Short mmCIF file of C-alpha atoms in Angstrom, two decimals:
data_model
loop_
_atom_site.label_atom_id
_atom_site.label_comp_id
_atom_site.label_asym_id
_atom_site.label_seq_id
_atom_site.Cartn_x
_atom_site.Cartn_y
_atom_site.Cartn_z
CA LYS A 1 -11.71 21.60 11.71
CA ALA A 2 -12.69 19.16 8.87
CA GLY A 3 -10.64 16.43 7.81
CA VAL A 4 -9.52 15.01 4.04
CA THR A 5 -12.40 14.09 1.78
CA GLN A 6 -12.06 11.93 -0.72
CA THR A 7 -14.67 11.84 -3.76
CA PRO A 8 -16.24 9.01 -4.68
CA ARG A 9 -15.41 6.66 -2.08
CA TYR A 10 -15.81 3.88 -4.63
CA LEU A 11 -15.70 3.56 -8.59
CA ILE A 12 -16.10 0.80 -11.17
CA LYS A 13 -14.72 1.26 -14.30
CA THR A 14 -13.92 -1.26 -17.39
CA ARG A 15 -10.34 -1.84 -18.89
CA GLY A 16 -9.74 1.16 -21.37
CA GLN A 17 -11.74 3.81 -19.14
CA GLN A 18 -10.38 6.37 -17.79
CA VAL A 19 -11.20 7.91 -14.32
CA THR A 20 -10.65 10.91 -12.26
CA LEU A 21 -10.26 11.00 -8.35
CA SER A 22 -10.67 14.39 -6.35
CA CYS A 23 -8.88 14.94 -2.94
CA SER A 24 -10.11 18.30 -0.50
CA PRO A 25 -7.04 18.69 2.29
CA ILE A 26 -7.59 19.77 5.63
CA SER A 27 -7.52 23.88 5.62
CA GLY A 28 -4.64 25.30 5.49
CA HIS A 29 -2.94 22.43 4.49
CA ARG A 30 -0.59 22.93 0.71
CA SER A 31 0.93 19.72 0.28
CA VAL A 32 -1.16 16.62 -1.38
CA SER A 33 0.04 13.49 -1.25
CA TRP A 34 -1.66 10.59 -3.40
CA TYR A 35 -1.26 6.65 -2.51
CA GLN A 36 -1.98 3.42 -4.00
CA GLN A 37 -3.10 0.71 -1.85
CA THR A 38 -3.12 -3.07 -3.19
CA PRO A 39 -3.27 -6.39 -1.56
CA GLY A 40 0.21 -7.55 -3.50
CA GLN A 41 2.03 -4.10 -3.54
CA GLY A 42 0.57 -2.59 -0.49
CA LEU A 43 1.00 1.25 0.15
CA GLN A 44 2.81 2.77 -2.80
CA PHE A 45 3.56 6.43 -3.32
CA LEU A 46 2.18 8.12 -6.66
CA PHE A 47 2.75 11.56 -6.17
CA GLU A 48 3.12 14.74 -4.03
CA TYR A 49 1.32 18.47 -4.91
CA PHE A 50 2.75 21.44 -3.19
CA SER A 51 1.14 24.61 -3.95
CA GLU A 52 -0.24 23.80 -7.23
CA THR A 53 3.20 22.08 -8.58
CA GLN A 54 4.20 18.53 -8.52
CA ARG A 55 7.11 18.29 -5.97
CA ASN A 56 7.52 14.51 -6.01
CA LYS A 57 6.55 11.67 -7.99
CA GLY A 58 6.71 7.68 -7.32
CA ASN A 59 7.65 5.11 -10.05
CA PHE A 60 4.53 4.54 -11.85
CA PRO A 61 3.57 5.00 -15.36
CA GLY A 62 2.61 8.11 -16.84
CA ARG A 63 -1.07 6.91 -17.38
CA PHE A 64 -1.10 8.49 -13.61
CA SER A 65 -1.30 11.91 -13.68
CA GLY A 66 -2.40 14.69 -11.29
CA ARG A 67 -2.76 18.22 -10.93
CA GLN A 68 -3.17 20.75 -7.93
CA PHE A 69 -5.59 23.78 -8.15
CA SER A 70 -5.21 27.23 -6.50
CA ASN A 71 -7.27 26.18 -3.35
CA SER A 72 -5.09 23.03 -2.92
CA ARG A 73 -7.71 20.37 -3.63
CA SER A 74 -6.31 18.22 -5.99
CA GLU A 75 -7.07 15.72 -8.37
CA MET A 76 -5.63 12.75 -9.61
CA ASN A 77 -6.26 10.50 -13.05
CA VAL A 78 -5.95 7.32 -14.56
CA SER A 79 -5.92 6.82 -18.42
CA THR A 80 -6.39 3.46 -20.27
CA LEU A 81 -7.30 1.80 -16.93
CA GLU A 82 -6.12 -1.61 -16.66
CA LEU A 83 -7.24 -4.57 -14.33
CA GLY A 84 -4.41 -3.77 -11.77
CA ASP A 85 -5.02 -0.47 -11.24
CA SER A 86 -7.80 -1.71 -9.13
CA ALA A 87 -6.98 -0.53 -5.59
CA LEU A 88 -7.83 1.82 -2.54
CA TYR A 89 -6.64 5.24 -3.22
CA LEU A 90 -5.70 7.15 -0.40
CA CYS A 91 -4.77 10.88 -0.55
CA ALA A 92 -2.94 12.72 2.51
CA SER A 93 -2.36 16.28 3.48
CA SER A 94 0.31 18.33 5.12
CA ASN A 95 1.42 21.87 5.84
CA GLY A 96 4.18 20.91 3.42
CA LEU A 97 6.64 22.96 5.66
CA ALA A 98 10.33 23.22 3.94
CA ALA A 99 11.97 20.69 2.85
CA ALA A 100 14.88 20.45 5.71
CA PHE A 101 12.11 19.89 7.98
CA ARG A 102 9.42 17.47 6.17
CA PHE A 103 10.54 14.47 7.25
CA TYR A 104 8.83 14.85 10.60
CA ASN A 105 5.64 16.27 8.58
CA GLU A 106 2.84 14.61 9.56
CA GLN A 107 0.55 13.49 7.08
CA PHE A 108 -3.21 13.49 7.37
CA PHE A 109 -5.28 10.78 4.93
CA GLY A 110 -8.65 10.94 3.84
CA PRO A 111 -10.85 7.85 3.71
CA GLY A 112 -9.93 6.17 0.24
CA THR A 113 -11.33 6.05 -3.01
CA ARG A 114 -12.04 1.95 -3.85
CA LEU A 115 -11.49 1.81 -7.60
CA THR A 116 -12.56 -1.62 -9.06
CA VAL A 117 -11.49 -2.26 -12.89
CA LEU A 118 -13.60 -5.03 -14.90
CA ALA B 1 15.95 -4.35 -0.28
CA GLN B 2 12.98 -3.53 1.95
CA LYS B 3 13.22 -0.07 3.65
CA ILE B 4 10.53 -0.69 6.21
CA THR B 5 9.74 -4.97 7.59
CA GLN B 6 6.91 -5.70 9.32
CA THR B 7 7.72 -9.26 10.24
CA GLN B 8 4.22 -9.98 11.43
CA PRO B 9 1.27 -9.95 9.07
CA GLY B 10 -0.57 -11.18 12.10
CA MET B 11 -1.05 -10.97 16.09
CA PHE B 12 -3.55 -11.87 18.16
CA VAL B 13 -3.85 -10.12 21.91
CA GLN B 14 -6.12 -10.32 24.53
CA GLU B 15 -8.14 -7.52 25.78
CA LYS B 16 -6.86 -5.29 27.81
CA GLU B 17 -3.07 -7.23 27.62
CA ALA B 18 0.23 -5.11 25.98
CA VAL B 19 1.33 -5.84 22.18
CA THR B 20 4.42 -5.12 20.58
CA LEU B 21 4.03 -4.47 17.18
CA ASP B 22 7.69 -5.24 14.72
CA CYS B 23 9.50 -2.61 12.63
CA THR B 24 12.74 -2.82 11.53
CA TYR B 25 13.91 -0.27 8.77
CA ASP B 26 16.79 0.55 6.48
CA THR B 27 18.19 3.73 5.69
CA SER B 28 21.85 5.30 5.46
CA ASP B 29 20.25 8.82 5.54
CA PRO B 30 20.76 9.95 9.44
CA SER B 31 18.14 12.19 9.04
CA TYR B 32 14.43 10.21 9.16
CA GLY B 33 11.13 10.03 10.59
CA LEU B 34 9.57 7.07 11.80
CA PHE B 35 5.85 6.81 11.88
CA TRP B 36 2.60 4.26 12.71
CA TYR B 37 -0.91 4.49 11.16
CA LYS B 38 -3.59 1.96 11.83
CA GLN B 39 -5.89 1.50 9.10
CA PRO B 40 -9.27 -0.03 10.20
CA SER B 41 -11.38 -1.77 7.82
CA SER B 42 -13.05 1.32 6.94
CA GLY B 43 -9.67 2.33 4.77
CA GLU B 44 -8.51 5.46 6.53
CA MET B 45 -5.28 5.61 7.88
CA ILE B 46 -4.97 7.22 11.38
CA PHE B 47 -1.69 8.67 12.62
CA LEU B 48 -0.73 7.49 16.06
CA ILE B 49 2.62 8.37 16.53
CA TYR B 50 6.10 9.84 15.22
CA GLN B 51 9.63 9.42 16.39
CA GLY B 52 12.56 11.63 14.67
CA SER B 53 16.11 10.00 14.43
CA TYR B 54 17.83 12.72 16.76
CA ASP B 55 14.75 12.44 19.40
CA GLN B 56 16.34 11.35 22.65
CA GLN B 57 13.48 9.74 24.20
CA ASN B 58 11.14 7.30 23.04
CA ALA B 59 7.61 8.84 21.63
CA THR B 60 4.50 8.10 24.03
CA GLU B 61 1.24 8.72 22.86
CA GLY B 62 -1.88 7.99 25.54
CA ARG B 63 -1.64 4.11 25.20
CA TYR B 64 0.97 3.76 22.08
CA SER B 65 4.67 4.09 22.62
CA LEU B 66 7.71 3.59 20.41
CA ASN B 67 10.53 1.47 21.25
CA PHE B 68 13.03 3.40 19.19
CA GLN B 69 16.17 1.59 19.37
CA LYS B 70 18.34 3.09 16.29
CA ALA B 71 21.54 1.10 16.26
CA ARG B 72 19.56 -1.91 15.64
CA LYS B 73 17.29 -0.19 13.49
CA SER B 74 14.35 -1.19 15.03
CA ALA B 75 10.81 1.06 15.86
CA ASN B 76 8.86 -0.92 17.91
CA LEU B 77 4.93 0.06 18.56
CA VAL B 78 3.71 -0.32 21.85
CA ILE B 79 0.10 -0.75 22.92
CA SER B 80 -0.58 -1.07 26.10
CA ALA B 81 -4.01 -2.17 27.46
CA SER B 82 -5.66 -3.37 24.27
CA GLN B 83 -8.83 -2.42 23.16
CA LEU B 84 -11.50 -4.25 20.90
CA GLY B 85 -11.83 -0.95 19.03
CA ASP B 86 -7.11 -1.51 18.34
CA SER B 87 -8.46 -4.28 15.89
CA ALA B 88 -7.40 -3.40 12.83
CA MET B 89 -3.76 -3.28 9.95
CA TYR B 90 -1.32 -1.34 11.34
CA PHE B 91 1.48 0.12 9.08
CA CYS B 92 5.15 1.27 10.21
CA ALA B 93 6.37 3.91 8.10
CA MET B 94 9.26 6.39 6.99
CA ARG B 95 10.64 9.33 5.61
CA GLU B 96 14.35 10.01 4.75
CA GLY B 97 16.00 13.38 4.67
CA LEU B 98 17.09 14.45 1.19
CA GLN B 99 20.02 12.09 1.46
CA GLY B 100 17.95 9.17 1.46
CA GLY B 101 16.90 8.81 -2.27
CA SER B 102 13.36 8.14 -2.01
CA GLN B 103 12.68 11.77 -2.20
CA GLY B 104 11.14 12.92 1.32
CA ASN B 105 8.14 10.47 0.55
CA LEU B 106 6.53 8.42 3.30
CA ILE B 107 7.45 4.45 2.65
CA PHE B 108 5.30 2.04 4.23
CA GLY B 109 5.75 -1.91 5.45
CA LYS B 110 3.45 -4.64 4.78
CA GLY B 111 1.39 -4.04 7.58
CA THR B 112 0.37 -6.04 10.30
CA LYS B 113 -3.08 -7.18 11.13
CA LEU B 114 -3.73 -6.99 15.09
CA SER B 115 -6.89 -8.79 16.45
CA VAL B 116 -7.96 -8.36 19.88
CA LYS B 117 -9.55 -11.05 21.25
CA PRO B 118 -12.38 -10.45 24.40
#
């Protein structure tokens, strides 16, 4: 079974530009979550999509957005890039079981996209 | 307040010895799950072990075991017979149930960098 794939793996942008990152979950998984990892803030939850709907959202500005397609692939977009957006962006997929049992829902992570903003 | 605390930024262990990585958590939700992930320098988060708040026994997965002390809110990871390939960052994470306020997202600690010496 193929794992979670993320493209591109590395990206360099300049301030003010926008960027789109892509994540393909494990086949059969319907939930995709995105995380930002920086040396200063650590790993922070961005948002989760389940069956094309945003189910949860972290505490990030509106410049960060995402979507999920019918095949469960997900994209996240960051507009008007800032230097502080430089980070490793990780995507994780899971089968997204019913909310009552989600706390033991195992998430499988992709290799990440390393974004550098100059 | 930090929900997940890992007090050891870095640790060294001799190859073939056991090592314990500390993790304490804070939640008022009676239902939660605790996870440990390994992140090698490549960036991918690798799931190691899971412990549910209602599990009566400590979780074990091969060389990994979780020392779960619920009253102390501690979930330490024990790696037995360390190998050179165990050198990586280790993250403790928690997912609360619906009463926890984090909407079921994974909350990560700052991580512990483990270095295994030959």
